[in-house]
Amino acid sequence: MALIITGGALIVWVYVATASYRAARRWCVIEGRIVEIEVEAFKKPVVYVVLDYLRPHVRYEYVVDGQSFINNRISFDRANVEVPDEGQAKYWKEWNRGSAVNVFVNPNKPTETVLLPAPRRERSRHYRTVVLAGVLLIVVGACLEVYV
């Protein structure tokens, strides 16, 4: 029974962790401008090694109903923003001061915005893996309940 509960908990965790991404699919997309951008380099332990990572920090300006706003949220999940510094294509490579960006705006709360409304491919794999692990735990747990 513990395996079934753990598997269900993993699936619920992914559902809750991705709720903001699902909500942002219904948000309005408007054009904004990068006001400021800098890239932070940092070290992150991954398994048994420490890797160099990069994380952009931006401020962007956008206008909703004639009112100007400035925000800095790139994604709902900090891990969705970080990228290993190993020659991998950086999603922010086209972002410069003054460049146009798509800003996803909550129509009910224009101060709530995001630049990346969905998990990047690498992060999506993480969520799918956790869901798959949850399903496998439920199946194994159910089999053990029936056959043992």
CSV table of C-alpha atoms in Angstrom, one decimal:
chain,number,residue,atom,x,y,z
A,1,MET,CA,0.0,0.0,0.0
A,2,ALA,CA,2.9,2.3,0.7
A,3,LEU,CA,4.1,2.1,-2.9
A,4,ILE,CA,0.7,3.1,-4.2
A,5,ILE,CA,0.5,6.0,-1.9
A,6,THR,CA,4.0,7.1,-2.8
A,7,GLY,CA,3.3,6.8,-6.5
A,8,GLY,CA,0.1,8.8,-6.1
A,9,ALA,CA,2.0,11.5,-4.1
A,10,LEU,CA,4.6,11.8,-6.9
A,11,ILE,CA,1.9,12.3,-9.5
A,12,VAL,CA,0.1,14.9,-7.3
A,13,TRP,CA,3.4,16.7,-6.7
A,14,VAL,CA,3.9,17.1,-10.5
A,15,TYR,CA,0.3,18.3,-10.9
A,16,VAL,CA,0.8,20.9,-8.3
A,17,ALA,CA,4.3,21.9,-9.5
A,18,THR,CA,3.0,22.5,-13.0
A,19,ALA,CA,-0.2,24.2,-12.2
A,20,SER,CA,1.2,27.7,-13.0
A,21,TYR,CA,2.4,26.5,-16.4
A,22,ARG,CA,-1.0,25.2,-17.2
A,23,ALA,CA,-2.7,28.4,-16.1
A,24,ALA,CA,-0.3,30.5,-18.2
A,25,ARG,CA,-1.4,28.8,-21.4
A,26,ARG,CA,-4.6,30.9,-21.2
A,27,TRP,CA,-2.7,34.2,-20.6
A,28,CYS,CA,-2.5,37.0,-23.1
A,29,VAL,CA,0.7,37.4,-25.0
A,30,ILE,CA,2.0,41.0,-25.5
A,31,GLU,CA,5.2,42.5,-26.7
A,32,GLY,CA,7.6,43.8,-24.0
A,33,ARG,CA,11.1,45.2,-24.0
A,34,ILE,CA,14.2,44.0,-22.1
A,35,VAL,CA,15.2,46.8,-19.7
A,36,GLU,CA,18.2,45.0,-18.1
A,37,ILE,CA,19.8,41.7,-18.5
A,38,GLU,CA,22.8,40.0,-16.8
A,39,VAL,CA,23.9,36.4,-16.6
A,40,GLU,CA,25.0,34.9,-13.3
A,41,ALA,CA,27.6,32.1,-13.4
A,42,PHE,CA,27.5,29.7,-10.5
A,43,LYS,CA,28.5,26.2,-9.5
A,44,LYS,CA,25.8,23.5,-8.9
A,45,PRO,CA,26.4,20.0,-7.5
A,46,VAL,CA,24.9,17.4,-9.8
A,47,VAL,CA,25.2,13.8,-8.7
A,48,TYR,CA,28.9,13.4,-7.8
A,49,VAL,CA,30.4,16.4,-9.7
A,50,VAL,CA,30.1,20.2,-9.5
A,51,LEU,CA,29.1,21.8,-12.8
A,52,ASP,CA,29.3,25.3,-14.0
A,53,TYR,CA,25.8,26.8,-14.6
A,54,LEU,CA,24.4,30.0,-15.9
A,55,ARG,CA,21.2,31.8,-14.9
A,56,PRO,CA,20.0,35.0,-16.6
A,57,HIS,CA,18.4,37.8,-14.6
A,58,VAL,CA,16.2,40.2,-16.5
A,59,ARG,CA,13.9,43.1,-16.0
A,60,TYR,CA,11.4,43.8,-18.8
A,61,GLU,CA,8.9,46.5,-19.4
A,62,TYR,CA,5.4,46.0,-20.9
A,63,VAL,CA,2.2,48.0,-21.3
A,64,VAL,CA,-1.3,46.8,-20.5
A,65,ASP,CA,-4.3,49.1,-21.1
A,66,GLY,CA,-2.0,52.1,-21.4
A,67,GLN,CA,-0.3,51.4,-18.0
A,68,SER,CA,3.4,50.6,-18.0
A,69,PHE,CA,4.8,47.7,-15.8
A,70,ILE,CA,8.2,46.3,-15.1
A,71,ASN,CA,8.7,42.7,-14.0
A,72,ASN,CA,11.6,40.2,-13.7
A,73,ARG,CA,10.0,36.8,-13.7
A,74,ILE,CA,11.4,34.5,-16.4
A,75,SER,CA,9.7,31.3,-15.3
A,76,PHE,CA,7.6,29.8,-12.5
A,77,ASP,CA,10.4,27.4,-11.6
A,78,ARG,CA,13.9,28.5,-10.9
A,79,ALA,CA,15.4,25.3,-12.2
A,80,ASN,CA,13.6,26.0,-15.5
A,81,VAL,CA,15.9,29.1,-15.9
A,82,GLU,CA,19.3,27.5,-15.1
A,83,VAL,CA,21.4,26.0,-17.9
A,84,PRO,CA,24.7,24.2,-17.8
A,85,ASP,CA,27.6,26.2,-19.2
A,86,GLU,CA,28.8,23.6,-21.6
A,87,GLY,CA,28.3,25.1,-25.0
A,88,GLN,CA,24.5,24.4,-24.9
A,89,ALA,CA,22.3,26.9,-26.8
A,90,LYS,CA,21.1,29.6,-24.4
A,91,TYR,CA,17.4,30.4,-24.7
A,92,TRP,CA,18.2,34.0,-23.8
A,93,LYS,CA,20.9,34.5,-26.5
A,94,GLU,CA,18.7,36.9,-28.5
A,95,TRP,CA,17.8,39.0,-25.4
A,96,ASN,CA,19.6,42.3,-25.3
A,97,ARG,CA,18.8,45.6,-23.6
A,98,GLY,CA,15.9,47.1,-25.7
A,99,SER,CA,15.1,43.9,-27.5
A,100,ALA,CA,11.5,42.7,-27.9
A,101,VAL,CA,10.3,39.7,-25.9
A,102,ASN,CA,6.9,38.0,-25.7
A,103,VAL,CA,5.4,38.6,-22.3
A,104,PHE,CA,2.7,36.3,-21.1
A,105,VAL,CA,0.3,38.4,-18.9
A,106,ASN,CA,-2.4,37.1,-16.6
A,107,PRO,CA,-5.5,39.0,-17.9
A,108,ASN,CA,-7.0,39.2,-14.4
A,109,LYS,CA,-3.8,40.5,-12.8
A,110,PRO,CA,-1.5,42.4,-15.2
A,111,THR,CA,1.3,42.5,-12.6
A,112,GLU,CA,1.6,38.7,-12.9
A,113,THR,CA,3.8,37.8,-16.0
A,114,VAL,CA,6.3,35.3,-17.2
A,115,LEU,CA,8.6,35.0,-20.2
A,116,LEU,CA,8.8,31.2,-20.4
A,117,PRO,CA,5.2,30.0,-19.9
A,118,ALA,CA,6.1,26.3,-20.2
A,119,PRO,CA,8.9,24.1,-18.9
A,120,ARG,CA,11.9,23.9,-21.2
A,121,ARG,CA,12.4,20.5,-22.8
A,122,GLU,CA,15.0,19.4,-20.2
A,123,ARG,CA,12.6,20.4,-17.3
A,124,SER,CA,9.7,18.7,-19.0
A,125,ARG,CA,11.6,15.4,-19.1
A,126,HIS,CA,12.1,15.8,-15.4
A,127,TYR,CA,8.4,16.1,-14.8
A,128,ARG,CA,7.6,13.2,-17.1
A,129,THR,CA,10.1,11.0,-15.4
A,130,VAL,CA,8.6,11.7,-12.0
A,131,VAL,CA,5.1,10.9,-13.3
A,132,LEU,CA,6.4,7.7,-14.9
A,133,ALA,CA,8.0,6.7,-11.6
A,134,GLY,CA,4.7,7.4,-9.8
A,135,VAL,CA,2.8,5.2,-12.3
A,136,LEU,CA,5.3,2.4,-11.9
A,137,LEU,CA,5.1,2.5,-8.2
A,138,ILE,CA,1.4,2.3,-8.3
A,139,VAL,CA,1.5,-0.6,-10.7
A,140,VAL,CA,4.1,-2.5,-8.7
A,141,GLY,CA,2.3,-1.7,-5.5
A,142,ALA,CA,-1.0,-3.0,-6.9
A,143,CYS,CA,0.6,-6.1,-8.2
A,144,LEU,CA,2.1,-6.8,-4.8
A,145,GLU,CA,-1.2,-6.2,-3.1
A,146,VAL,CA,-2.9,-8.7,-5.4
A,147,TYR,CA,-0.2,-11.4,-5.6
A,148,VAL,CA,1.5,-11.3,-2.3
